[in-house]
Short mmCIF file of C-alpha atoms and ligand atoms in Angstrom, two decimals:
data_model
loop_
_atom_site.label_atom_id
_atom_site.label_comp_id
_atom_site.label_asym_id
_atom_site.label_seq_id
_atom_site.Cartn_x
_atom_site.Cartn_y
_atom_site.Cartn_z
CA MET A 19 -93.14 -79.68 15.90
CA GLY A 20 -94.81 -76.71 14.24
CA SER A 21 -94.39 -77.80 10.63
CA ILE A 22 -96.11 -81.11 11.24
CA SER A 23 -98.99 -79.94 13.34
CA GLY A 24 -99.98 -76.83 11.41
CA GLY A 25 -101.62 -78.46 8.36
CA LYS A 26 -105.13 -79.72 7.94
CA GLN A 27 -104.05 -83.26 7.08
CA ASN A 28 -105.47 -86.29 8.76
CA LEU A 29 -103.31 -86.59 11.87
CA ILE A 30 -102.67 -89.49 14.25
CA ILE A 31 -100.78 -88.81 17.46
CA VAL A 32 -99.30 -91.77 19.31
CA SER A 33 -97.86 -91.80 22.82
CA ASN A 34 -97.69 -94.36 25.58
CA ARG A 35 -99.76 -92.16 27.88
CA LEU A 36 -103.15 -90.90 26.73
CA PRO A 37 -104.33 -87.42 27.81
CA LEU A 38 -106.79 -89.19 30.10
CA SER A 39 -105.91 -92.04 32.45
CA VAL A 40 -108.66 -94.50 33.22
CA LYS A 41 -109.27 -96.02 36.66
CA ARG A 42 -111.77 -98.60 37.87
CA VAL A 43 -113.82 -97.13 40.73
CA ASP A 44 -116.50 -99.27 42.42
CA GLY A 45 -116.94 -101.41 39.32
CA SER A 46 -117.21 -98.58 36.80
CA PHE A 47 -114.62 -96.61 34.88
CA GLN A 48 -113.52 -93.04 35.61
CA SER A 49 -111.02 -91.05 33.64
CA SER A 50 -108.97 -88.07 34.77
CA LEU A 51 -106.41 -85.82 33.13
CA SER A 52 -103.00 -87.48 33.01
CA SER A 53 -100.01 -85.89 34.74
CA GLY A 54 -96.79 -84.83 33.08
CA GLY A 55 -95.39 -82.52 30.47
CA LEU A 56 -96.04 -84.63 27.38
CA VAL A 57 -99.78 -84.34 27.88
CA THR A 58 -99.49 -80.62 28.75
CA SER A 59 -97.50 -79.89 25.61
CA LEU A 60 -99.85 -81.74 23.27
CA ALA A 61 -103.10 -80.68 24.96
CA GLY A 62 -102.65 -77.16 23.54
CA LEU A 63 -102.83 -78.59 20.03
CA THR A 64 -106.48 -79.50 20.47
CA LYS A 65 -107.38 -75.80 20.11
CA SER A 66 -106.13 -75.59 16.54
CA THR A 67 -105.89 -79.10 15.18
CA GLN A 68 -108.03 -82.20 14.93
CA PHE A 69 -106.41 -85.54 15.55
CA GLN A 70 -106.87 -89.03 16.90
CA TRP A 71 -104.66 -89.84 19.86
CA PHE A 72 -103.65 -93.50 20.32
CA GLY A 73 -102.16 -94.75 23.59
CA TRP A 74 -102.36 -97.08 26.56
CA PRO A 75 -105.34 -96.32 28.85
CA GLY A 76 -103.32 -97.01 32.04
CA LEU A 77 -105.13 -100.14 33.26
CA GLU A 78 -105.94 -103.66 32.15
CA VAL A 79 -109.43 -104.19 30.74
CA ARG A 80 -110.13 -107.82 29.80
CA ASP A 81 -113.87 -107.99 29.31
CA LEU A 82 -114.99 -106.99 25.80
CA GLY A 83 -118.01 -105.10 27.12
CA ASP A 84 -115.76 -103.15 29.49
CA ARG A 85 -113.37 -102.38 26.65
CA GLU A 86 -116.24 -100.91 24.70
CA GLU A 87 -117.27 -98.78 27.69
CA VAL A 88 -113.73 -97.44 28.12
CA SER A 89 -113.37 -96.78 24.39
CA LYS A 90 -116.68 -94.88 24.36
CA SER A 91 -115.70 -92.70 27.31
CA LEU A 92 -112.42 -91.75 25.64
CA GLU A 93 -113.97 -91.23 22.22
CA ALA A 94 -115.30 -87.82 23.23
CA HIS A 95 -111.66 -86.71 23.60
CA ASN A 96 -110.58 -88.34 20.32
CA ALA A 97 -108.48 -90.73 22.39
CA ILE A 98 -108.24 -94.35 21.25
CA PRO A 99 -107.08 -96.94 23.79
CA ILE A 100 -104.65 -99.71 22.94
CA PHE A 101 -105.44 -102.40 25.50
CA LEU A 102 -102.53 -104.37 26.96
CA ASP A 103 -102.57 -107.15 29.51
CA SER A 104 -101.17 -106.04 32.83
CA THR A 105 -97.96 -108.13 32.82
CA LEU A 106 -97.03 -106.95 29.35
CA ALA A 107 -97.84 -103.32 30.19
CA HIS A 108 -95.84 -103.58 33.42
CA GLU A 109 -92.75 -105.02 31.70
CA HIS A 110 -92.96 -102.47 28.90
CA TYR A 111 -93.65 -99.34 30.97
CA ASN A 112 -91.95 -100.05 34.29
CA GLY A 113 -89.49 -102.74 33.29
CA PHE A 114 -87.88 -101.52 30.07
CA SER A 115 -89.06 -97.93 29.50
CA ASN A 116 -88.64 -96.59 33.03
CA ARG A 117 -86.05 -98.87 34.67
CA ILE A 118 -83.66 -99.25 31.73
CA LEU A 119 -84.23 -96.71 28.97
CA TRP A 120 -85.23 -93.65 31.03
CA PRO A 121 -82.11 -93.72 33.29
CA ILE A 122 -79.79 -94.14 30.29
CA LEU A 123 -81.44 -91.25 28.44
CA HIS A 124 -80.87 -89.16 31.58
CA TYR A 125 -77.19 -90.09 32.12
CA GLN A 126 -77.83 -92.29 35.16
CA SER A 127 -75.34 -95.08 35.71
CA GLY A 128 -75.77 -98.57 37.19
CA VAL A 129 -78.56 -99.71 34.87
CA THR A 130 -78.89 -103.49 34.45
CA PHE A 131 -80.21 -104.82 31.15
CA ASP A 132 -82.73 -107.66 31.27
CA ASP A 133 -84.17 -109.54 28.30
CA THR A 134 -87.74 -110.09 29.60
CA PRO A 135 -88.68 -106.40 29.68
CA TRP A 136 -86.95 -105.89 26.33
CA GLN A 137 -89.13 -108.60 24.74
CA ALA A 138 -92.20 -106.88 26.23
CA TYR A 139 -91.05 -103.53 24.85
CA LYS A 140 -90.80 -105.04 21.36
CA ARG A 141 -94.20 -106.72 21.69
CA VAL A 142 -95.95 -103.54 22.82
CA ASN A 143 -94.42 -101.56 19.96
CA GLU A 144 -95.76 -104.26 17.59
CA LEU A 145 -99.25 -104.09 19.11
CA PHE A 146 -99.25 -100.30 18.72
CA ALA A 147 -98.14 -100.66 15.08
CA ASP A 148 -100.94 -103.13 14.32
CA ALA A 149 -103.61 -100.86 15.79
CA ILE A 150 -102.38 -97.70 14.10
CA VAL A 151 -101.88 -99.14 10.63
CA GLU A 152 -105.43 -100.37 10.72
CA SER A 153 -106.73 -96.81 11.23
CA ALA A 154 -104.27 -94.95 8.99
CA GLU A 155 -105.08 -94.13 5.39
CA SER A 156 -102.72 -92.99 2.68
CA GLY A 157 -101.91 -89.36 3.40
CA THR A 158 -102.35 -89.67 7.16
CA LEU A 159 -99.57 -88.09 9.12
CA ILE A 160 -98.47 -90.31 12.02
CA TRP A 161 -96.71 -88.45 14.82
CA VAL A 162 -95.12 -90.74 17.40
CA HIS A 163 -94.02 -89.48 20.81
CA ASP A 164 -91.29 -90.51 23.16
CA TYR A 165 -88.99 -93.23 24.34
CA HIS A 166 -91.65 -95.87 25.03
CA LEU A 167 -92.15 -96.24 21.28
CA MET A 168 -88.76 -95.99 19.63
CA LEU A 169 -89.26 -99.12 17.52
CA LEU A 170 -92.61 -97.95 16.24
CA PRO A 171 -91.51 -95.94 13.15
CA GLU A 172 -89.80 -99.01 11.64
CA LEU A 173 -92.68 -101.34 12.49
CA LEU A 174 -95.15 -98.87 11.01
CA ARG A 175 -93.13 -98.31 7.85
CA HIS A 176 -93.00 -102.05 7.23
CA ARG A 177 -96.71 -102.65 7.79
CA LEU A 178 -97.79 -99.57 5.83
CA LYS A 179 -95.75 -100.75 2.85
CA GLN A 180 -97.31 -104.20 3.01
CA GLN A 181 -100.76 -102.62 2.89
CA GLY A 182 -99.84 -100.15 0.13
CA LYS A 183 -100.46 -97.10 2.34
CA ALA A 184 -98.22 -94.02 2.03
CA CYS A 185 -97.97 -92.06 5.28
CA ALA A 186 -95.38 -89.64 6.61
CA ILE A 187 -94.01 -90.54 10.05
CA GLY A 188 -92.72 -87.98 12.56
CA PHE A 189 -91.13 -88.76 15.90
CA SER A 190 -90.63 -86.41 18.87
CA LEU A 191 -88.35 -87.31 21.74
CA HIS A 192 -89.36 -85.57 24.99
CA THR A 193 -86.25 -86.60 26.94
CA PRO A 194 -82.61 -85.71 26.44
CA PHE A 195 -80.65 -87.85 24.01
CA PRO A 196 -77.35 -88.56 25.76
CA ALA A 197 -73.82 -88.20 24.43
CA GLY A 198 -72.40 -91.34 22.73
CA ASP A 199 -70.78 -93.19 25.54
CA PHE A 200 -73.91 -93.28 27.64
CA TRP A 201 -75.98 -94.68 24.82
CA ARG A 202 -73.38 -97.44 24.35
CA ASN A 203 -74.35 -98.82 27.76
CA LEU A 204 -77.51 -100.20 26.19
CA PRO A 205 -76.96 -103.57 24.48
CA VAL A 206 -80.03 -103.09 22.23
CA ARG A 207 -79.06 -99.58 21.23
CA LYS A 208 -78.82 -100.36 17.50
CA HIS A 209 -82.36 -101.69 17.30
CA LEU A 210 -83.74 -98.55 18.90
CA ILE A 211 -81.81 -96.17 16.64
CA GLU A 212 -82.74 -98.15 13.54
CA GLY A 213 -86.36 -98.10 14.71
CA LEU A 214 -86.27 -94.30 14.86
CA LEU A 215 -84.52 -93.93 11.51
CA SER A 216 -87.64 -95.14 9.70
CA SER A 217 -89.19 -91.75 10.55
CA ASP A 218 -89.24 -88.94 8.00
CA LEU A 219 -88.54 -86.34 10.65
CA ILE A 220 -87.19 -86.69 14.18
CA GLY A 221 -87.65 -83.80 16.62
CA PHE A 222 -85.62 -83.00 19.74
CA HIS A 223 -86.09 -80.36 22.42
CA THR A 224 -82.59 -78.85 22.08
CA ASP A 225 -79.71 -78.68 19.57
CA GLU A 226 -77.53 -80.60 22.00
CA TYR A 227 -79.87 -83.63 22.09
CA LYS A 228 -80.22 -83.50 18.31
CA GLN A 229 -76.46 -83.42 17.77
CA ASN A 230 -75.88 -86.28 20.23
CA PHE A 231 -78.34 -88.35 18.23
CA ILE A 232 -76.72 -87.50 14.88
CA ASP A 233 -73.27 -88.34 16.26
CA THR A 234 -74.56 -91.67 17.55
CA CYS A 235 -76.02 -92.53 14.13
CA ALA A 236 -72.62 -91.81 12.54
CA SER A 237 -70.56 -93.79 15.03
CA LEU A 238 -72.92 -96.69 15.65
CA LEU A 239 -74.41 -97.27 12.20
CA ASP A 240 -71.91 -95.57 9.94
CA ALA A 241 -74.77 -93.37 8.72
CA ARG A 242 -73.82 -90.35 6.56
CA THR A 243 -74.31 -87.12 8.46
CA GLU A 244 -72.29 -84.53 6.51
CA ILE A 245 -75.34 -82.41 5.62
CA PRO A 246 -76.57 -80.50 8.70
CA ASN A 247 -79.78 -81.91 10.18
CA GLN A 248 -79.88 -84.86 7.79
CA ILE A 249 -79.04 -88.51 8.26
CA GLN A 250 -78.64 -90.83 5.31
CA TYR A 251 -79.04 -94.48 6.22
CA LYS A 252 -79.90 -97.50 4.07
CA ASN A 253 -81.00 -95.38 1.09
CA ARG A 254 -83.31 -93.23 3.19
CA LEU A 255 -82.87 -89.59 4.11
CA VAL A 256 -84.11 -88.70 7.59
CA CYS A 257 -84.45 -85.08 8.70
CA THR A 258 -83.83 -84.00 12.29
CA ASN A 259 -84.48 -80.70 13.99
CA LYS A 260 -84.96 -78.86 17.24
CA PHE A 261 -88.58 -77.97 18.07
CA ILE A 262 -89.22 -75.93 21.19
CA VAL A 263 -92.11 -77.48 23.07
CA GLY A 264 -94.26 -75.10 25.12
CA ILE A 265 -97.50 -74.49 27.00
CA ASP A 266 -100.76 -72.63 26.41
CA PRO A 267 -100.14 -69.51 28.59
CA GLN A 268 -103.68 -68.23 28.02
CA LYS A 269 -105.05 -71.20 29.94
CA PHE A 270 -103.10 -70.01 33.00
CA THR A 271 -104.07 -66.36 32.55
CA ASP A 272 -107.76 -67.31 32.27
CA THR A 273 -107.66 -69.63 35.29
CA LEU A 274 -105.89 -67.01 37.41
CA GLN A 275 -108.74 -64.59 36.78
CA THR A 276 -111.48 -66.89 38.03
CA PRO A 277 -113.05 -65.84 41.38
CA LYS A 278 -112.14 -69.18 42.95
CA VAL A 279 -108.43 -68.77 42.20
CA GLN A 280 -108.45 -65.06 43.14
CA ASP A 281 -109.95 -66.03 46.45
CA ARG A 282 -107.33 -68.70 47.01
CA ILE A 283 -104.54 -66.25 46.12
CA ARG A 284 -105.87 -63.80 48.75
CA THR A 285 -105.88 -66.53 51.39
CA LEU A 286 -102.34 -67.67 50.57
CA LYS A 287 -101.04 -64.09 50.49
CA GLU A 288 -102.49 -63.48 53.93
CA ARG A 289 -101.03 -66.76 55.25
CA TYR A 290 -97.55 -65.92 53.96
CA LYS A 291 -97.48 -62.20 54.73
CA GLY A 292 -93.86 -61.15 55.33
CA VAL A 293 -92.58 -64.56 54.19
CA LYS A 294 -90.78 -65.26 50.90
CA VAL A 295 -92.42 -68.23 49.22
CA ILE A 296 -90.34 -70.59 47.10
CA VAL A 297 -92.30 -73.12 45.06
CA GLY A 298 -91.19 -76.41 43.52
CA VAL A 299 -93.43 -78.65 41.41
CA ASP A 300 -91.92 -81.89 40.15
CA ARG A 301 -92.91 -85.45 39.41
CA LEU A 302 -91.26 -87.55 42.09
CA ASP A 303 -88.39 -88.68 39.86
CA HIS A 304 -84.61 -88.90 40.28
CA ILE A 305 -84.08 -86.65 37.29
CA LYS A 306 -85.81 -83.74 39.04
CA GLY A 307 -82.95 -83.54 41.57
CA LEU A 308 -85.28 -83.51 44.58
CA THR A 309 -82.73 -84.84 47.07
CA GLN A 310 -80.32 -82.20 45.76
CA LYS A 311 -83.05 -79.57 46.17
CA LEU A 312 -83.67 -80.47 49.80
CA SER A 313 -79.91 -80.52 50.54
CA GLY A 314 -79.47 -77.14 48.85
CA PHE A 315 -82.37 -75.67 50.81
CA ASP A 316 -80.94 -77.08 54.04
CA THR A 317 -77.61 -75.39 53.25
CA PHE A 318 -79.42 -72.15 52.47
CA LEU A 319 -81.17 -72.26 55.86
CA ASP A 320 -77.82 -72.94 57.57
CA ASP A 321 -76.20 -70.05 55.66
CA HIS A 322 -78.96 -67.55 56.53
CA PRO A 323 -80.13 -67.78 60.16
CA GLU A 324 -81.28 -64.16 59.81
CA LEU A 325 -84.02 -65.45 57.47
CA GLN A 326 -85.51 -67.84 60.03
CA ASN A 327 -89.33 -67.87 59.70
CA LYS A 328 -89.04 -65.53 56.71
CA VAL A 329 -88.72 -68.12 53.94
CA VAL A 330 -90.76 -71.21 53.11
CA LEU A 331 -90.26 -73.85 50.42
CA ILE A 332 -93.52 -75.40 49.23
CA GLN A 333 -92.56 -78.53 47.37
CA VAL A 334 -95.17 -80.50 45.42
CA ALA A 335 -93.83 -83.97 44.59
CA VAL A 336 -96.32 -85.53 42.18
CA PRO A 337 -96.52 -89.34 42.60
CA SER A 338 -95.00 -91.04 39.59
CA ARG A 339 -94.12 -94.57 38.43
CA GLU A 340 -94.87 -95.95 41.87
CA ASP A 341 -94.46 -99.59 40.85
CA VAL A 342 -90.74 -99.07 40.19
CA LYS A 343 -88.50 -99.84 43.16
CA GLU A 344 -86.12 -96.94 42.52
CA TYR A 345 -89.06 -94.51 42.68
CA GLN A 346 -90.33 -96.09 45.92
CA ASP A 347 -86.84 -95.76 47.45
CA LEU A 348 -86.63 -92.14 46.40
CA GLU A 349 -89.99 -91.39 47.99
CA ARG A 350 -88.83 -92.87 51.29
CA ASP A 351 -85.54 -90.91 51.16
CA LEU A 352 -87.34 -87.64 50.48
CA CYS A 353 -89.75 -88.16 53.33
CA THR A 354 -86.84 -88.75 55.69
CA MET A 355 -84.95 -85.72 54.45
CA ALA A 356 -88.00 -83.46 54.72
CA GLY A 357 -88.51 -84.59 58.33
CA LYS A 358 -84.85 -83.95 59.18
CA ILE A 359 -84.83 -80.47 57.64
CA ASN A 360 -87.92 -79.43 59.55
CA GLY A 361 -86.58 -81.09 62.70
CA LYS A 362 -83.45 -78.98 62.42
CA HIS A 363 -84.92 -75.63 61.36
CA ALA A 364 -88.50 -75.53 62.71
CA THR A 365 -89.45 -72.96 65.36
CA PRO A 366 -92.66 -72.50 67.37
CA GLU A 367 -93.66 -70.07 64.60
CA GLY A 368 -93.56 -72.74 61.90
CA THR A 369 -91.62 -75.03 59.57
CA PRO A 370 -89.54 -73.86 56.60
CA LEU A 371 -90.47 -76.80 54.34
CA LEU A 372 -93.90 -77.93 53.20
CA TYR A 373 -93.46 -81.22 51.42
CA MET A 374 -96.60 -82.43 49.64
CA HIS A 375 -96.51 -85.89 48.12
CA ARG A 376 -99.59 -85.71 45.92
CA SER A 377 -100.86 -84.08 42.78
CA VAL A 378 -102.67 -80.76 43.04
CA PRO A 379 -105.71 -79.60 41.07
CA PHE A 380 -105.01 -77.13 38.28
CA ALA A 381 -106.67 -74.17 40.03
CA GLU A 382 -104.59 -74.72 43.18
CA LEU A 383 -101.45 -75.08 41.08
CA THR A 384 -101.99 -71.73 39.38
CA ALA A 385 -102.63 -70.04 42.75
CA LEU A 386 -99.42 -71.54 44.14
CA TYR A 387 -97.39 -70.43 41.13
CA SER A 388 -98.90 -66.97 41.43
CA VAL A 389 -98.06 -66.32 45.10
CA ALA A 390 -94.50 -67.67 44.90
CA ASP A 391 -91.61 -65.19 44.88
CA VAL A 392 -89.27 -67.84 43.51
CA CYS A 393 -89.62 -71.10 41.58
CA LEU A 394 -86.78 -73.54 42.29
CA LEU A 395 -86.16 -76.32 39.74
CA THR A 396 -83.16 -78.55 40.28
CA SER A 397 -83.23 -81.21 37.53
CA THR A 398 -80.07 -83.29 37.16
CA ARG A 399 -81.24 -83.85 33.55
CA ASP A 400 -84.65 -83.03 32.08
CA GLY A 401 -85.92 -83.07 28.48
CA MET A 402 -87.43 -79.58 28.80
CA ASN A 403 -89.32 -78.87 32.07
CA LEU A 404 -92.62 -77.17 31.41
CA VAL A 405 -93.12 -76.21 35.06
CA ALA A 406 -90.59 -73.44 34.35
CA PHE A 407 -92.89 -72.11 31.60
CA GLU A 408 -96.01 -72.43 33.77
CA TYR A 409 -94.48 -70.46 36.62
CA VAL A 410 -93.63 -67.61 34.26
CA ALA A 411 -97.18 -67.68 32.84
CA CYS A 412 -98.51 -66.96 36.37
CA GLN A 413 -96.09 -64.14 37.29
CA GLU A 414 -97.43 -61.13 35.37
CA GLU A 415 -97.98 -59.21 38.63
CA ARG A 416 -95.19 -60.34 40.94
CA HIS A 417 -92.29 -60.79 38.50
CA GLY A 418 -91.06 -63.76 40.51
CA VAL A 419 -87.62 -65.22 39.90
CA LEU A 420 -86.93 -68.55 38.21
CA VAL A 421 -83.99 -70.44 39.71
CA LEU A 422 -83.30 -73.09 37.10
CA SER A 423 -80.78 -75.92 36.95
CA GLU A 424 -78.39 -75.67 34.04
CA PHE A 425 -79.30 -79.31 33.22
CA ALA A 426 -82.97 -78.73 32.39
CA GLY A 427 -83.56 -78.51 28.62
CA ALA A 428 -85.46 -75.27 29.36
CA SER A 429 -82.18 -73.74 30.52
CA SER A 430 -80.92 -73.63 26.91
CA PHE A 431 -83.58 -71.02 26.24
CA MET A 432 -84.31 -69.44 29.62
CA SER A 433 -80.92 -68.99 31.30
CA GLU A 434 -80.77 -65.29 30.40
CA GLY A 435 -84.03 -64.63 32.26
CA SER A 436 -83.35 -66.90 35.22
CA ILE A 437 -80.68 -67.67 37.82
CA SER A 438 -78.74 -70.70 36.71
CA PHE A 439 -76.82 -73.13 38.92
CA HIS A 440 -75.33 -76.64 39.10
CA PRO A 441 -77.74 -78.89 41.05
CA ALA A 442 -75.00 -80.98 42.69
CA ASN A 443 -73.35 -77.87 44.14
CA THR A 444 -75.30 -77.07 47.32
CA THR A 445 -73.31 -73.87 47.96
CA GLU A 446 -74.10 -72.61 44.47
CA MET A 447 -77.76 -73.52 44.98
CA SER A 448 -77.89 -71.74 48.32
CA GLU A 449 -76.34 -68.61 46.76
CA ALA A 450 -78.77 -68.79 43.84
CA ILE A 451 -81.76 -68.92 46.23
CA PHE A 452 -80.41 -65.98 48.22
CA LYS A 453 -79.81 -63.96 45.05
CA ALA A 454 -83.37 -64.72 43.87
CA ILE A 455 -85.10 -63.56 47.05
CA THR A 456 -83.02 -60.40 47.25
CA LEU A 457 -82.98 -59.41 43.57
CA ASP A 458 -83.95 -55.79 43.05
CA PRO A 459 -87.30 -55.05 41.38
CA SER A 460 -85.83 -53.62 38.17
CA GLU A 461 -83.71 -56.72 37.55
CA ARG A 462 -86.68 -58.94 38.37
CA LYS A 463 -88.77 -57.06 35.86
CA SER A 464 -86.24 -57.33 33.07
CA LYS A 465 -85.64 -61.05 33.70
CA TYR A 466 -89.36 -61.65 33.85
CA GLU A 467 -90.01 -59.79 30.59
CA TYR A 468 -87.39 -61.87 28.84
CA LEU A 469 -89.03 -65.09 30.05
CA ARG A 470 -92.58 -63.91 29.36
CA ASN A 471 -91.68 -63.14 25.74
CA PHE A 472 -90.08 -66.55 25.36
CA VAL A 473 -93.07 -68.41 26.84
CA ASN A 474 -95.57 -66.41 24.77
CA GLU A 475 -93.62 -66.98 21.57
CA ASN A 476 -93.33 -70.75 22.02
CA THR A 477 -96.81 -71.94 22.70
CA ARG A 478 -96.57 -75.52 21.46
O1 LIG B 26 -96.13 -90.79 31.64
P1 LIG B 26 -95.41 -90.76 32.95
O2 LIG B 26 -94.52 -91.94 33.14
O3 LIG B 26 -96.36 -90.52 34.09
O4 LIG B 26 -94.44 -89.49 32.97
C1 LIG B 26 -94.87 -88.19 32.59
C2 LIG B 26 -94.10 -87.72 31.37
O5 LIG B 26 -92.74 -87.57 31.77
C3 LIG B 26 -91.81 -87.25 30.75
O6 LIG B 26 -92.03 -85.92 30.32
C4 LIG B 26 -91.12 -85.26 29.44
O7 LIG B 26 -91.83 -84.45 28.55
C5 LIG B 26 -92.00 -83.08 28.88
C6 LIG B 26 -92.70 -82.39 27.70
O8 LIG B 26 -91.94 -82.46 26.54
C7 LIG B 26 -90.66 -82.45 29.20
O9 LIG B 26 -90.83 -81.08 29.52
C8 LIG B 26 -90.03 -83.18 30.38
O10 LIG B 26 -88.74 -82.65 30.61
C9 LIG B 26 -89.91 -84.66 30.09
O11 LIG B 26 -89.51 -85.33 31.28
C10 LIG B 26 -91.90 -88.26 29.63
O12 LIG B 26 -90.95 -87.95 28.61
C11 LIG B 26 -93.31 -88.37 29.10
O13 LIG B 26 -93.39 -89.38 28.11
C12 LIG B 26 -94.22 -88.73 30.25
O14 LIG B 26 -95.57 -88.81 29.82
O1 UDP B 27 -100.15 -82.23 40.47
C1 UDP B 27 -99.65 -81.92 39.36
C2 UDP B 27 -98.75 -80.88 39.26
C3 UDP B 27 -98.24 -80.59 38.02
N1 UDP B 27 -98.60 -81.28 36.92
C4 UDP B 27 -98.11 -80.96 35.57
O2 UDP B 27 -97.07 -81.86 35.17
C5 UDP B 27 -96.35 -81.23 34.14
C6 UDP B 27 -94.86 -81.49 34.36
O3 UDP B 27 -94.21 -81.28 33.15
P1 UDP B 27 -92.66 -81.11 33.04
O4 UDP B 27 -92.37 -80.88 31.60
O5 UDP B 27 -92.16 -80.05 33.94
O6 UDP B 27 -92.03 -82.49 33.53
P2 UDP B 27 -92.43 -84.03 33.36
O7 UDP B 27 -93.24 -84.38 34.55
O8 UDP B 27 -93.17 -84.19 32.09
O9 UDP B 27 -91.12 -84.73 33.36
C7 UDP B 27 -96.69 -79.76 34.15
O10 UDP B 27 -97.50 -79.44 33.04
C8 UDP B 27 -97.45 -79.60 35.46
O11 UDP B 27 -98.45 -78.61 35.47
C9 UDP B 27 -99.48 -82.32 37.02
O12 UDP B 27 -99.80 -82.98 36.00
N2 UDP B 27 -100.00 -82.62 38.26
#
């Protein structure tokens, strides 16, 4: 959201997840960088802009002394924790945000609405509003992020008015916004849309998501939407727009040049001499199409026996939302599939699939991106997908090929420089992989240059 972040105003950023997640280790508190694209996309802002970042610290802290200790440790990063008791946090984050709202935003069917998590969602949005209004002054710009906090703009607007404070409110959605019929599945859909419409500006990753939202406002609330990018509702004018979220490519270039990463790259190159390396890095989430990816790779191995022992897929599946049953089931399914694929295609020389269910340190991630000939991303739906950007940022030398699902938001901007496919079509995926590993160097170079320019031009 360039226009919001560029100024020197007093800025408050709000998201459910803080850039650092806190854990209790042997009685004391340790914080580590949070996973996921929201943090990656906003972390780059710290270079140019000063702001306070409000969010949930990721664990329950009851004792007041402990709360002070956690707050102090986060203060150095301008992060301000909003403490929630564990049942409330669980119902808000796992129960409503990730079991109900997230699947609907990503076109998944079979979602069951439940009132208890919805009440928790409302309560958490209220607690966030209380904390933020206390810190905001007139003139502060409040920039709210993502689906966990859709009611927040309305709650803020109300409280700010009561306290006589005038603040602009921006909202960025990091997920898709689905076409009308999907949104209708949600019985509380009106409350959420009305909550958002108290913003001054609402940002989406693509024009499609933006237009779906505008159409929903017209059909659900009878809002006036004749003027492009504007929604008139209850005497307020709300602007909407597309803002391309991105990464800080320099961070990758700098890390790649460190001796430690250069050393690691040499080791990996030696290990995979004569082998085409395909990399996948995804949170372990249904939307990333990981079962589809493994099926597509299996088909590819069936289709190309001549490539036995000459191709490897290194798949990093970053643990995510592990308290949600659907995520636990997916993890079990993936483990089984990975075992079956290796059982079927392994030879005494090795296995074609390396499935890693853990997060990887940043230096290792950059080395992996750098040695991979192909990056395979198979999202069934995905707000943007910053892994696609990160892979490109690490491919200056190799000009590796991005094989990108047409359903990732990133595909709206990167399809010209990548190989696009439908993730549910295993034959198409197999052909896309084959095309990527056999693409001639001049085509690789021109695709890469297209993507490099895009990534370098959209750095936040
Ligand atoms: O906070 P978590 O539950 O651990 O999940 C991590 C983040 O996942 C989602 O990320 C989205 O934002 C990215 C950046 O805009 C985008 O590239 C990606 O397609 C989205 O899935 C979620 O929207 C974030 O709130 C989470 O923090
Ligand atoms: O072990 C890892 C591997 C990757 N990532 C990062 O997670 C982010 C994933 O963002 P993306 O937009 O692709 O998807 P999201 O997970 O937000 O849905 C990227 O910045 C990755 O570098 C991470 O935090 N831990």
